Tab-separated table of C-alpha atoms in Angstrom:
chain	number	residue	atom	x	y	z
A	1	SER	CA	-138.934	-139.197	10.483
A	2	GLN	CA	-136.327	-141.638	9.312
A	3	GLN	CA	-132.819	-140.655	10.283
A	4	GLY	CA	-130.869	-143.037	8.112
A	5	GLU	CA	-131.518	-143.794	4.511
A	6	GLU	CA	-130.060	-147.036	3.255
A	7	ASP	CA	-129.098	-147.528	-0.325
A	8	PRO	CA	-129.884	-149.653	-2.186
A	9	GLN	CA	-133.298	-150.742	-0.919
A	10	ALA	CA	-132.681	-154.218	-2.273
A	11	LEU	CA	-129.535	-156.051	-3.325
A	12	SER	CA	-129.280	-159.471	-4.913
A	13	ILE	CA	-125.914	-161.228	-5.319
A	14	GLN	CA	-124.348	-164.662	-5.681
A	15	GLU	CA	-122.546	-166.479	-2.900
A	16	GLY	CA	-118.930	-165.474	-2.730
A	17	GLU	CA	-119.526	-161.942	-3.997
A	18	ASN	CA	-119.140	-158.867	-1.851
A	19	ALA	CA	-122.178	-156.849	-0.745
A	20	THR	CA	-121.993	-153.119	-0.129
A	21	MET	CA	-124.755	-151.159	1.535
A	22	ASN	CA	-124.773	-147.441	2.154
A	23	CYS	CA	-126.407	-145.256	4.751
A	24	SER	CA	-126.830	-141.502	4.891
A	25	TYR	CA	-127.969	-139.470	7.851
A	26	LYS	CA	-128.806	-135.863	8.596
A	27	THR	CA	-127.650	-134.841	12.064
A	28	SER	CA	-124.519	-135.017	14.158
A	29	ILE	CA	-123.938	-138.356	15.816
A	30	ASN	CA	-121.933	-139.992	18.582
A	31	ASN	CA	-121.945	-143.322	16.815
A	32	LEU	CA	-123.581	-145.252	14.008
A	33	GLN	CA	-124.641	-148.870	14.296
A	34	TRP	CA	-125.571	-151.593	11.840
A	35	TYR	CA	-128.132	-154.273	12.633
A	36	ARG	CA	-129.285	-157.377	10.795
A	37	GLN	CA	-132.835	-158.679	10.785
A	38	ASN	CA	-133.659	-162.113	9.498
A	39	SER	CA	-137.186	-162.547	8.199
A	40	GLY	CA	-139.703	-162.556	11.038
A	41	ARG	CA	-137.051	-162.098	13.697
A	42	GLY	CA	-135.661	-159.365	15.923
A	43	LEU	CA	-132.659	-157.194	15.191
A	44	VAL	CA	-129.152	-158.382	15.892
A	45	HIS	CA	-126.364	-155.897	16.485
A	46	LEU	CA	-123.517	-156.267	13.999
A	47	ILE	CA	-121.081	-153.441	14.497
A	48	LEU	CA	-120.808	-149.942	15.959
A	49	ILE	CA	-118.534	-147.201	14.726
A	50	ARG	CA	-117.895	-144.054	16.693
A	51	SER	CA	-117.948	-140.607	15.160
A	52	ASN	CA	-114.174	-140.268	15.579
A	53	GLU	CA	-113.495	-143.544	13.753
A	54	ARG	CA	-113.268	-143.870	9.993
A	55	GLU	CA	-113.175	-147.621	9.513
A	56	LYS	CA	-113.859	-150.716	11.561
A	57	HIS	CA	-113.660	-154.423	10.892
A	58	SER	CA	-115.381	-157.410	12.434
A	59	GLY	CA	-114.876	-160.765	10.736
A	60	ARG	CA	-116.261	-160.436	7.199
A	61	LEU	CA	-117.760	-157.023	7.963
A	62	ARG	CA	-116.142	-153.712	7.187
A	63	VAL	CA	-117.785	-150.436	8.104
A	64	THR	CA	-116.673	-146.995	7.047
A	65	LEU	CA	-117.886	-143.648	8.305
A	66	ASP	CA	-117.516	-140.269	6.660
A	67	THR	CA	-118.882	-137.633	9.032
A	68	SER	CA	-118.208	-134.826	6.569
A	69	LYS	CA	-120.596	-136.474	4.115
A	70	LYS	CA	-122.817	-137.901	6.847
A	71	SER	CA	-122.606	-141.328	5.328
A	72	SER	CA	-121.552	-144.857	6.180
A	73	SER	CA	-121.087	-148.065	4.268
A	74	LEU	CA	-121.280	-151.704	5.301
A	75	LEU	CA	-119.285	-154.207	3.280
A	76	ILE	CA	-119.865	-157.925	3.681
A	77	THR	CA	-117.104	-159.890	2.003
A	78	ALA	CA	-117.460	-163.373	0.537
A	79	SER	CA	-121.228	-163.412	1.089
A	80	ARG	CA	-123.035	-166.589	2.082
A	81	ALA	CA	-126.660	-167.615	1.667
A	82	ALA	CA	-126.987	-167.249	5.452
A	83	ASP	CA	-126.277	-163.520	5.063
A	84	THR	CA	-129.692	-163.111	3.435
A	85	ALA	CA	-131.478	-160.606	5.665
A	86	SER	CA	-132.433	-156.954	6.008
A	87	TYR	CA	-129.689	-154.619	7.158
A	88	PHE	CA	-130.405	-151.390	9.011
A	89	CYS	CA	-128.242	-148.511	10.039
A	90	ALA	CA	-129.118	-146.598	13.168
A	91	THR	CA	-127.799	-143.386	14.649
A	92	ASP	CA	-128.205	-141.668	17.986
A	93	ARG	CA	-128.599	-138.115	16.634
A	94	GLY	CA	-126.005	-137.026	19.167
A	95	SER	CA	-128.024	-138.192	22.172
A	96	THR	CA	-126.495	-140.226	25.008
A	97	LEU	CA	-129.823	-141.663	26.128
A	98	GLY	CA	-129.613	-144.687	23.876
A	99	ARG	CA	-132.434	-143.669	21.568
A	100	LEU	CA	-131.812	-145.031	18.089
A	101	TYR	CA	-133.108	-143.724	14.785
A	102	PHE	CA	-133.290	-146.281	12.010
A	103	GLY	CA	-133.309	-146.162	8.246
A	104	ARG	CA	-135.664	-148.238	6.099
A	105	GLY	CA	-133.086	-150.919	5.522
A	106	THR	CA	-131.505	-152.821	2.660
A	107	GLN	CA	-132.914	-156.248	1.817
A	108	LEU	CA	-129.953	-158.438	0.873
A	109	THR	CA	-130.525	-161.722	-0.940
A	110	VAL	CA	-127.564	-164.031	-1.447
A	111	TRP	CA	-128.177	-166.828	-3.923
A	112	PRO	CA	-126.386	-170.165	-3.524
B	1	ASN	CA	-130.186	-167.773	27.295
B	2	ALA	CA	-129.727	-164.183	28.445
B	3	GLY	CA	-131.628	-161.648	26.438
B	4	VAL	CA	-134.881	-159.792	25.932
B	5	THR	CA	-138.139	-161.737	26.134
B	6	GLN	CA	-141.374	-160.409	24.666
B	7	THR	CA	-144.872	-161.781	25.130
B	8	PRO	CA	-147.085	-162.492	23.360
B	9	LYS	CA	-145.504	-163.244	19.966
B	10	PHE	CA	-148.758	-162.750	18.070
B	11	GLN	CA	-151.991	-160.962	18.901
B	12	VAL	CA	-155.166	-159.987	17.077
B	13	LEU	CA	-157.307	-157.248	18.595
B	14	LYS	CA	-160.563	-155.660	17.634
B	15	THR	CA	-160.669	-151.895	17.293
B	16	GLY	CA	-161.165	-150.344	20.719
B	17	GLN	CA	-159.812	-153.265	22.710
B	18	SER	CA	-156.920	-152.814	25.076
B	19	MET	CA	-153.877	-154.919	25.714
B	20	THR	CA	-150.440	-154.855	27.299
B	21	LEU	CA	-147.271	-156.056	25.621
B	22	GLN	CA	-144.759	-157.440	28.057
B	23	CYS	CA	-140.977	-157.178	27.900
B	24	ALA	CA	-138.375	-158.515	30.303
B	25	GLN	CA	-134.583	-158.518	30.177
B	26	ASP	CA	-132.155	-160.460	32.326
B	27	MET	CA	-128.946	-158.602	31.489
B	28	ASN	CA	-129.187	-156.058	34.310
B	29	HIS	CA	-129.510	-153.290	31.731
B	30	ASN	CA	-130.572	-149.840	32.860
B	31	SER	CA	-132.327	-148.636	29.729
B	32	MET	CA	-135.233	-150.175	27.857
B	33	TYR	CA	-137.051	-149.185	24.690
B	34	TRP	CA	-140.193	-149.890	22.695
B	35	TYR	CA	-140.113	-149.609	18.901
B	36	ARG	CA	-142.612	-150.343	16.184
B	37	GLN	CA	-141.799	-151.544	12.684
B	38	ASP	CA	-144.167	-151.069	9.789
B	39	PRO	CA	-143.753	-152.716	6.361
B	40	GLY	CA	-140.892	-151.257	4.374
B	41	MET	CA	-139.903	-149.047	7.261
B	42	GLY	CA	-137.179	-149.014	9.822
B	43	LEU	CA	-137.956	-149.055	13.511
B	44	ARG	CA	-139.473	-146.001	15.160
B	45	LEU	CA	-139.153	-145.304	18.855
B	46	ILE	CA	-142.407	-145.213	20.820
B	47	TYR	CA	-141.233	-144.809	24.409
B	48	TYR	CA	-138.073	-145.427	26.346
B	49	SER	CA	-136.922	-145.730	29.929
B	50	ALA	CA	-133.403	-144.551	30.634
B	51	SER	CA	-133.471	-146.080	34.110
B	52	GLU	CA	-135.846	-147.695	36.555
B	53	GLY	CA	-138.549	-145.235	37.537
B	54	THR	CA	-138.266	-142.979	34.472
B	55	THR	CA	-140.026	-143.035	31.125
B	56	ASP	CA	-140.005	-140.632	28.176
B	57	LYS	CA	-141.739	-140.255	24.845
B	58	GLY	CA	-140.045	-141.197	21.617
B	59	GLU	CA	-140.985	-140.346	18.020
B	60	VAL	CA	-144.454	-141.915	17.907
B	61	PRO	CA	-145.954	-142.080	21.445
B	62	ASN	CA	-149.590	-141.243	20.662
B	63	GLY	CA	-152.010	-144.036	21.588
B	64	TYR	CA	-149.541	-145.792	23.887
B	65	ASN	CA	-148.573	-145.828	27.538
B	66	VAL	CA	-145.677	-147.546	29.241
B	67	SER	CA	-144.717	-148.778	32.678
B	68	ARG	CA	-141.240	-149.533	33.942
B	69	LEU	CA	-142.332	-152.016	36.544
B	70	ASN	CA	-138.827	-152.708	37.830
B	71	LYS	CA	-135.351	-152.879	36.371
B	72	ARG	CA	-136.181	-156.038	34.406
B	73	GLU	CA	-139.614	-155.257	33.002
B	74	PHE	CA	-140.967	-152.591	30.665
B	75	SER	CA	-144.541	-152.925	29.408
B	76	LEU	CA	-146.362	-151.175	26.573
B	77	ARG	CA	-150.099	-150.624	26.794
B	78	LEU	CA	-152.590	-149.865	24.073
B	79	GLU	CA	-155.673	-148.449	25.783
B	80	SER	CA	-157.947	-148.385	22.742
B	81	ALA	CA	-156.413	-150.165	19.788
B	82	ALA	CA	-156.757	-148.703	16.304
B	83	PRO	CA	-156.008	-150.287	12.903
B	84	SER	CA	-153.114	-147.816	12.529
B	85	GLN	CA	-151.423	-149.618	15.422
B	86	THR	CA	-151.136	-152.807	13.393
B	87	SER	CA	-147.400	-153.350	13.429
B	88	VAL	CA	-144.569	-155.431	14.774
B	89	TYR	CA	-143.421	-154.224	18.172
B	90	PHE	CA	-139.871	-154.672	19.410
B	91	CYS	CA	-138.502	-154.196	22.867
B	92	ALA	CA	-134.820	-153.470	23.360
B	93	SER	CA	-132.477	-152.934	26.271
B	94	GLY	CA	-129.115	-151.302	26.771
B	95	GLY	CA	-126.460	-151.212	29.441
B	96	ASP	CA	-123.274	-149.338	30.209
B	97	LEU	CA	-121.450	-151.049	27.350
B	98	SER	CA	-124.162	-150.442	24.780
B	99	PRO	CA	-122.496	-147.291	23.419
B	100	ILE	CA	-119.699	-149.671	22.435
B	101	TYR	CA	-121.443	-152.959	21.725
B	102	GLY	CA	-124.951	-151.937	20.747
B	103	TYR	CA	-128.369	-152.833	22.065
B	104	THR	CA	-130.226	-156.130	22.505
B	105	PHE	CA	-133.602	-156.642	20.848
B	106	GLY	CA	-136.413	-159.063	21.549
B	107	SER	CA	-137.937	-161.197	18.805
B	108	GLY	CA	-141.012	-159.003	18.474
B	109	THR	CA	-144.780	-159.045	18.931
B	110	ARG	CA	-146.820	-159.080	15.735
B	111	LEU	CA	-150.043	-157.171	16.428
B	112	THR	CA	-153.025	-156.951	14.099
B	113	VAL	CA	-155.929	-154.630	14.873
B	114	VAL	CA	-159.085	-155.362	12.893
């Protein structure tokens, strides 16, 4: 079963706008990760936030984590056409074995 | 470039045929994973190997077998392919820093079973 559920399923914005994607999960976690997948390609790791962290930044990415609500958000600021991709959240369900459980993803389209 | 290499990139099988998907990593990672991705879905874990010499089932292991040949290589075998195994298969690896920096994925094998 899917651990994470991303919301929205699809998002379409103009270049320069901010994109916000949300993820909810059901179990306790050690960390939550966000990955990007360009069409027809593999997944690329974007950012990881630990369960004891509330916010993390990396370049134009900002991730928040609310463990009480079992939810996370990924904000991409000043979006570019090159940001067009599917974005997935993944959790470890509290395991330390490296197994990841993915949501269905958000398809982001950034128009020039 | 260091990373995870999967072969082949594309494959078409007839129902009942067998094949092995190959995966190799050159990052000296201990753990390796096989996932499948179906349309509109996230990735689901088939099998994983936490270290050389060990393998364990993931969420959807039925119809598959794996071999951790050595630290670098982790193969996935379909003994008797079925149309339900049509999917894109991804191999991933992780090392000691993966709980901080995440995991590395290959570019995938697109498999069609007719």
